[in-house]
Amino acid sequence: MKFVKFAVAIVAFLAFQNLQAQSATAKWAPLNEYHELLSKTFHPAEGGNLTPIKNSHDALVQKSEALDVTTMPADLKTSKAVENIAVLQKLTKKLSELITNRAPDVEIMRTFQNVHDVFHRIEEACNHPNR
């Protein structure tokens, strides 16, 4: 019986953590839209398939430009989040330029990994402003 209670507590804790991690994208539609396209293109790239990002890089730039901090929900707006949004926008444009200029896949993937990492820093800054 103790094990069952412990297991239920662990599942509840993990569900709460997952809900918190999704809160920034749930509260701000442009961030959610960026995340959806990022996910659809980044996960295939991790497996070596860069075709999705090569076909969608312009759309990713448009979605990064829609991340206007003046329309960002106040409870998500932190100095770290604002700073990282500017970095994300620059990196997304750089990624697009690399693809347009037919840079080597390894260089595209390195920049794409940086885009992905900065996105997660934004989520972290929005969801945990005191860290």
GROMACS .gro file of C-alpha atoms in nm:
model
  131
    1MET     CA    1   0.000   0.000   0.000
    2LYS     CA    2   0.287   0.238   0.077
    3PHE     CA    3   0.432   0.169  -0.265
    4VAL     CA    4   0.102   0.255  -0.434
    5LYS     CA    5   0.081   0.587  -0.245
    6PHE     CA    6   0.442   0.662  -0.334
    7ALA     CA    7   0.381   0.580  -0.701
    8VAL     CA    8   0.071   0.802  -0.710
    9ALA     CA    9   0.268   1.086  -0.551
   10ILE     CA   10   0.545   1.051  -0.809
   11VAL     CA   11   0.299   1.048  -1.100
   12ALA     CA   12   0.122   1.357  -0.961
   13PHE     CA   13   0.454   1.538  -0.919
   14LEU     CA   14   0.564   1.458  -1.274
   15ALA     CA   15   0.226   1.564  -1.415
   16PHE     CA   16   0.255   1.897  -1.230
   17GLN     CA   17   0.607   1.949  -1.362
   18ASN     CA   18   0.490   1.877  -1.717
   19LEU     CA   19   0.201   2.123  -1.677
   20GLN     CA   20   0.440   2.393  -1.557
   21ALA     CA   21   0.677   2.335  -1.851
   22GLN     CA   22   0.392   2.387  -2.096
   23SER     CA   23   0.250   2.695  -1.930
   24ALA     CA   24   0.452   2.957  -2.122
   25THR     CA   25   0.349   2.821  -2.460
   26ALA     CA   26  -0.011   2.777  -2.343
   27LYS     CA   27  -0.031   3.140  -2.228
   28TRP     CA   28   0.126   3.305  -2.533
   29ALA     CA   29   0.002   3.190  -2.874
   30PRO     CA   30   0.300   3.319  -3.079
   31LEU     CA   31   0.541   3.125  -2.857
   32ASN     CA   32   0.325   2.815  -2.895
   33GLU     CA   33   0.317   2.854  -3.274
   34TYR     CA   34   0.695   2.893  -3.286
   35HIS     CA   35   0.733   2.585  -3.065
   36GLU     CA   36   0.503   2.375  -3.283
   37LEU     CA   37   0.704   2.446  -3.597
   38LEU     CA   38   1.033   2.410  -3.410
   39SER     CA   39   0.927   2.066  -3.287
   40LYS     CA   40   0.811   1.952  -3.631
   41THR     CA   41   1.143   2.048  -3.785
   42PHE     CA   42   1.398   1.994  -3.508
   43HIS     CA   43   1.314   1.636  -3.413
   44PRO     CA   44   1.364   1.505  -3.769
   45ALA     CA   45   1.690   1.704  -3.789
   46GLU     CA   46   1.815   1.528  -3.477
   47GLY     CA   47   1.784   1.207  -3.677
   48GLY     CA   48   1.971   1.355  -3.971
   49ASN     CA   49   1.671   1.467  -4.178
   50LEU     CA   50   1.712   1.839  -4.246
   51THR     CA   51   1.447   1.850  -4.519
   52PRO     CA   52   1.168   1.977  -4.289
   53ILE     CA   53   1.369   2.278  -4.169
   54LYS     CA   54   1.504   2.345  -4.515
   55ASN     CA   55   1.145   2.360  -4.640
   56SER     CA   56   1.015   2.566  -4.345
   57HIS     CA   57   1.293   2.807  -4.251
   58ASP     CA   58   1.109   3.112  -4.387
   59ALA     CA   59   0.801   3.025  -4.180
   60LEU     CA   60   1.018   2.983  -3.870
   61VAL     CA   61   1.161   3.332  -3.925
   62GLN     CA   62   0.806   3.471  -3.957
   63LYS     CA   63   0.705   3.300  -3.634
   64SER     CA   64   1.013   3.438  -3.457
   65GLU     CA   65   0.924   3.788  -3.575
   66ALA     CA   66   0.576   3.741  -3.425
   67LEU     CA   67   0.738   3.707  -3.082
   68ASP     CA   68   0.674   4.071  -3.001
   69VAL     CA   69   0.759   4.132  -2.636
   70THR     CA   70   0.512   4.422  -2.624
   71THR     CA   71   0.229   4.169  -2.659
   72MET     CA   72   0.386   3.913  -2.427
   73PRO     CA   73   0.174   3.828  -2.122
   74ALA     CA   74   0.300   4.025  -1.823
   75ASP     CA   75   0.341   3.715  -1.606
   76LEU     CA   76   0.583   3.567  -1.861
   77LYS     CA   77   0.784   3.881  -1.925
   78THR     CA   78   1.119   3.862  -1.749
   79SER     CA   79   1.442   4.029  -1.845
   80LYS     CA   80   1.594   3.689  -1.928
   81ALA     CA   81   1.298   3.596  -2.147
   82VAL     CA   82   1.306   3.927  -2.333
   83GLU     CA   83   1.682   3.902  -2.384
   84ASN     CA   84   1.658   3.543  -2.510
   85ILE     CA   85   1.373   3.628  -2.748
   86ALA     CA   86   1.602   3.878  -2.919
   87VAL     CA   87   1.873   3.611  -2.939
   88LEU     CA   88   1.622   3.357  -3.075
   89GLN     CA   89   1.510   3.597  -3.347
   90LYS     CA   90   1.870   3.662  -3.456
   91LEU     CA   91   1.961   3.293  -3.452
   92THR     CA   92   1.648   3.199  -3.645
   93LYS     CA   93   1.738   3.451  -3.915
   94LYS     CA   94   2.096   3.321  -3.919
   95LEU     CA   95   1.965   2.965  -3.960
   96SER     CA   96   1.749   3.076  -4.251
   97GLU     CA   97   2.044   3.252  -4.414
   98LEU     CA   98   2.259   2.941  -4.378
   99ILE     CA   99   1.991   2.732  -4.545
  100THR     CA  100   1.938   2.989  -4.822
  101ASN     CA  101   2.313   3.003  -4.887
  102ARG     CA  102   2.339   2.622  -4.887
  103ALA     CA  103   2.578   2.601  -4.595
  104PRO     CA  104   2.705   2.257  -4.497
  105ASP     CA  105   2.452   2.050  -4.305
  106VAL     CA  106   2.680   2.033  -4.003
  107GLU     CA  107   2.682   2.414  -3.979
  108ILE     CA  108   2.304   2.429  -4.023
  109MET     CA  109   2.254   2.168  -3.753
  110ARG     CA  110   2.489   2.346  -3.511
  111THR     CA  111   2.290   2.669  -3.549
  112PHE     CA  112   1.961   2.482  -3.531
  113GLN     CA  113   2.072   2.322  -3.203
  114ASN     CA  114   2.147   2.671  -3.071
  115VAL     CA  115   1.799   2.788  -3.177
  116HIS     CA  116   1.648   2.493  -2.993
  117ASP     CA  117   1.853   2.560  -2.679
  118VAL     CA  118   1.761   2.929  -2.671
  119PHE     CA  119   1.394   2.843  -2.710
  120HIS     CA  120   1.416   2.626  -2.401
  121ARG     CA  121   1.592   2.908  -2.213
  122ILE     CA  122   1.292   3.128  -2.295
  123GLU     CA  123   1.053   2.867  -2.161
  124GLU     CA  124   1.262   2.833  -1.846
  125ALA     CA  125   1.276   3.211  -1.795
  126CYS     CA  126   0.900   3.242  -1.839
  127ASN     CA  127   0.805   2.944  -1.624
  128HIS     CA  128   1.062   2.998  -1.347
  129PRO     CA  129   1.139   3.371  -1.331
  130ASN     CA  130   1.334   3.346  -1.005
  131ARG     CA  131   1.594   3.097  -1.126
   0.00000   0.00000   0.00000
